PDB file of C-alpha atoms and ligand atoms in Angstrom:
ATOM      1  CA  MET A  13       0.000   0.000   0.000  1.00 58.00           C
ATOM      2  CA  SER A  14       2.863   2.359   0.782  1.00 90.00           C
ATOM      3  CA  SER A  15       4.895   1.213  -2.210  1.00 95.00           C
ATOM      4  CA  VAL A  16       4.789   2.345  -5.820  1.00 97.00           C
ATOM      5  CA  GLN A  17       5.550   0.661  -9.104  1.00 97.00           C
ATOM      6  CA  ILE A  18       8.781   1.522 -10.845  1.00 98.00           C
ATOM      7  CA  GLN A  19       9.602   0.524 -14.390  1.00 98.00           C
ATOM      8  CA  CYS A  20      13.241   0.042 -15.248  1.00 98.00           C
ATOM      9  CA  THR A  21      14.411   2.475 -17.916  1.00 97.00           C
ATOM     10  CA  ARG A  22      16.703  -0.157 -19.374  1.00 97.00           C
ATOM     11  CA  CYS A  23      15.120  -3.635 -19.221  1.00 98.00           C
ATOM     12  CA  LYS A  24      11.499  -2.438 -18.695  1.00 98.00           C
ATOM     13  CA  ASN A  25      11.134  -4.742 -15.687  1.00 98.00           C
ATOM     14  CA  VAL A  26       8.483  -3.544 -13.229  1.00 98.00           C
ATOM     15  CA  PHE A  27       9.238  -3.693  -9.526  1.00 98.00           C
ATOM     16  CA  ARG A  28       8.131  -1.895  -6.380  1.00 97.00           C
ATOM     17  CA  ASP A  29       9.774   0.376  -3.852  1.00 97.00           C
ATOM     18  CA  ARG A  30       8.542   2.268  -0.829  1.00 96.00           C
ATOM     19  CA  ALA A  31       7.004   5.645  -1.546  1.00 97.00           C
ATOM     20  CA  GLY A  32       8.777   7.161   1.445  1.00 95.00           C
ATOM     21  CA  ARG A  33      12.172   6.499  -0.107  1.00 96.00           C
ATOM     22  CA  LEU A  34      11.310   7.533  -3.643  1.00 96.00           C
ATOM     23  CA  GLN A  35      12.237  11.187  -3.431  1.00 95.00           C
ATOM     24  CA  ASP A  36      14.460  13.630  -5.284  1.00 96.00           C
ATOM     25  CA  GLY A  37      18.031  12.343  -5.266  1.00 97.00           C
ATOM     26  CA  TYR A  38      17.122   8.740  -4.522  1.00 97.00           C
ATOM     27  CA  SER A  39      18.757   5.950  -6.497  1.00 97.00           C
ATOM     28  CA  ARG A  40      18.334   2.218  -6.515  1.00 96.00           C
ATOM     29  CA  GLN A  41      19.310  -0.806  -8.526  1.00 97.00           C
ATOM     30  CA  CYS A  42      16.923  -2.628 -10.812  1.00 98.00           C
ATOM     31  CA  PRO A  43      16.492  -6.137  -9.334  1.00 97.00           C
ATOM     32  CA  SER A  44      16.470  -7.590 -12.821  1.00 98.00           C
ATOM     33  CA  CYS A  45      19.282  -6.005 -14.877  1.00 98.00           C
ATOM     34  CA  GLU A  46      21.036  -4.245 -11.930  1.00 97.00           C
ATOM     35  CA  VAL A  47      21.260  -0.882 -13.662  1.00 98.00           C
ATOM     36  CA  VAL A  48      21.150   1.983 -11.142  1.00 97.00           C
ATOM     37  CA  LEU A  49      18.085   4.169 -11.583  1.00 97.00           C
ATOM     38  CA  PHE A  50      18.256   7.787 -10.430  1.00 97.00           C
ATOM     39  CA  PHE A  51      15.150   9.578  -9.277  1.00 97.00           C
ATOM     40  CA  ALA A  52      15.209  13.344  -9.664  1.00 95.00           C
ATOM     41  CA  GLU A  53      12.387  15.862  -9.772  1.00 91.00           C
ATOM     42  CA  ASP A  54      13.734  17.247 -13.044  1.00 93.00           C
ATOM     43  CA  SER A  55      14.122  13.864 -14.723  1.00 95.00           C
ATOM     44  CA  GLN A  56      12.993  13.773 -18.346  1.00 95.00           C
ATOM     45  CA  HIS A  57      12.373  10.054 -18.447  1.00 96.00           C
ATOM     46  CA  PRO A  58       8.663   9.152 -18.438  1.00 97.00           C
ATOM     47  CA  PHE A  59       9.204   6.042 -16.294  1.00 97.00           C
ATOM     48  CA  VAL A  60      11.046   8.023 -13.628  1.00 98.00           C
ATOM     49  CA  LYS A  61       8.548  10.861 -13.761  1.00 97.00           C
ATOM     50  CA  ARG A  62       5.648   8.480 -13.368  1.00 97.00           C
ATOM     51  CA  ALA A  63       7.233   6.677 -10.404  1.00 97.00           C
ATOM     52  CA  MET A  64       7.961   9.963  -8.632  1.00 97.00           C
ATOM     53  CA  ARG A  65       4.487  11.264  -9.289  1.00 96.00           C
ATOM     54  CA  ASP A  66       2.989   8.053  -7.891  1.00 97.00           C
ATOM     55  CA  ALA A  67       5.268   8.241  -4.847  1.00 97.00           C
ATOM     56  CA  ARG A  68       4.166  11.816  -4.139  1.00 96.00           C
ATOM     57  CA  LYS A  69       0.550  10.748  -4.367  1.00 96.00           C
ATOM     58  CA  VAL A  70       1.067   7.763  -2.034  1.00 96.00           C
ATOM     59  CA  ARG A  71       2.968   9.900   0.502  1.00 95.00           C
ATOM     60  CA  LYS A  72       0.102  12.378   0.492  1.00 95.00           C
ATOM     61  CA  GLU A  73      -2.394   9.575   1.056  1.00 93.00           C
ATOM     62  CA  MET A  74      -0.213   8.214   3.861  1.00 91.00           C
ATOM     63  CA  ARG A  75      -0.148  11.613   5.566  1.00 92.00           C
ATOM     64  CA  GLU A  76      -3.915  11.824   5.294  1.00 93.00           C
ATOM     65  CA  ALA A  77      -4.271   8.317   6.718  1.00 90.00           C
ATOM     66  CA  ASP A  78      -1.962   9.088   9.648  1.00 85.00           C
ATOM     67  CA  ALA A  79      -4.783  10.286  11.839  1.00 75.00           C
ATOM     68  CA  ALA A  80      -6.800   7.137  11.213  1.00 83.00           C
ATOM     69  CA  LYS A  81      -3.717   5.019  11.818  1.00 71.00           C
ATOM     70  CA  LEU A  82      -3.648   6.115  15.460  1.00 77.00           C
ATOM     71  CA  THR A  83      -6.640   3.893  16.118  1.00 70.00           C
ATOM     72  CA  ALA A  84      -5.835   1.089  13.615  1.00 67.00           C
ATOM     73  CA  PRO A  85      -2.085   0.666  12.974  1.00 61.00           C
ATOM     74  CA  GLU A  86      -1.092  -1.463   9.982  1.00 62.00           C
ATOM     75  CA  PRO A  87       1.731  -4.046  10.130  1.00 65.00           C
ATOM     76  CA  GLN A  88       3.800  -2.112   7.589  1.00 63.00           C
ATOM     77  CA  GLY A  89       7.129  -2.630   9.322  1.00 62.00           C
ATOM     78  CA  GLN A  90       6.864  -6.356   8.890  1.00 59.00           C
ATOM     79  CA  GLN A  91       6.076  -6.056   5.196  1.00 57.00           C
ATOM     80  CA  SER A  92       8.884  -3.685   4.400  1.00 56.00           C
ATOM     81  CA  ARG A  93      11.432  -5.852   6.190  1.00 56.00           C
ATOM     82  CA  ARG A  94      10.457  -8.815   4.058  1.00 56.00           C
ATOM     83  CA  PHE A  95      10.648  -6.709   0.917  1.00 56.00           C
ATOM     84  CA  ALA A  96      14.047  -5.290   1.830  1.00 54.00           C
ATOM     85  CA  GLY A  97      15.449  -8.746   2.383  1.00 54.00           C
ATOM     86  CA  ARG A  98      14.385  -9.796  -1.072  1.00 55.00           C
ATOM     87  CA  THR A  99      15.908  -6.816  -2.840  1.00 53.00           C
ATOM     88  CA  ARG A 100      19.119  -7.128  -0.881  1.00 53.00           C
ATOM     89  CA  SER A 101      19.699 -10.629  -2.235  1.00 53.00           C
ATOM     90  CA  ALA A 102      19.099  -9.445  -5.794  1.00 52.00           C
ATOM     91  CA  GLY A 103      21.719  -6.663  -5.743  1.00 54.00           C
ATOM     92  CA  ARG A 104      24.226  -4.963  -3.574  1.00 57.00           C
ATOM     93  CA  GLU A 105      23.325  -2.303  -1.054  1.00 55.00           C
ATOM     94  CA  ASP A 106      24.209   1.313  -1.748  1.00 61.00           C
TER      95      ASP A 106
HETATM   96 ZN1   ZN B 217      16.380  -3.283 -15.371  1.00 77.52          ZN
END
């Protein structure tokens, strides 16, 4: 729920990353072809622009859901830890 889809600019593989990390200056490796993707607000690439736009939207929705979360917290920490473990095995850490 707090992650967005990213499409690799090189191999076109689609993967997911957390919206909270996907901000200007962020970079990460494609789990498929291992090219490093750079996310910048002034990027001209449509895949990067779309991912950043989606991440902004999700972060906004997360902020709006924060108040509701006080009464019903989601097990997001558990999910992200599992996801991080999977990406770590696919490529090296920055
Ligand atoms: Zn790739």
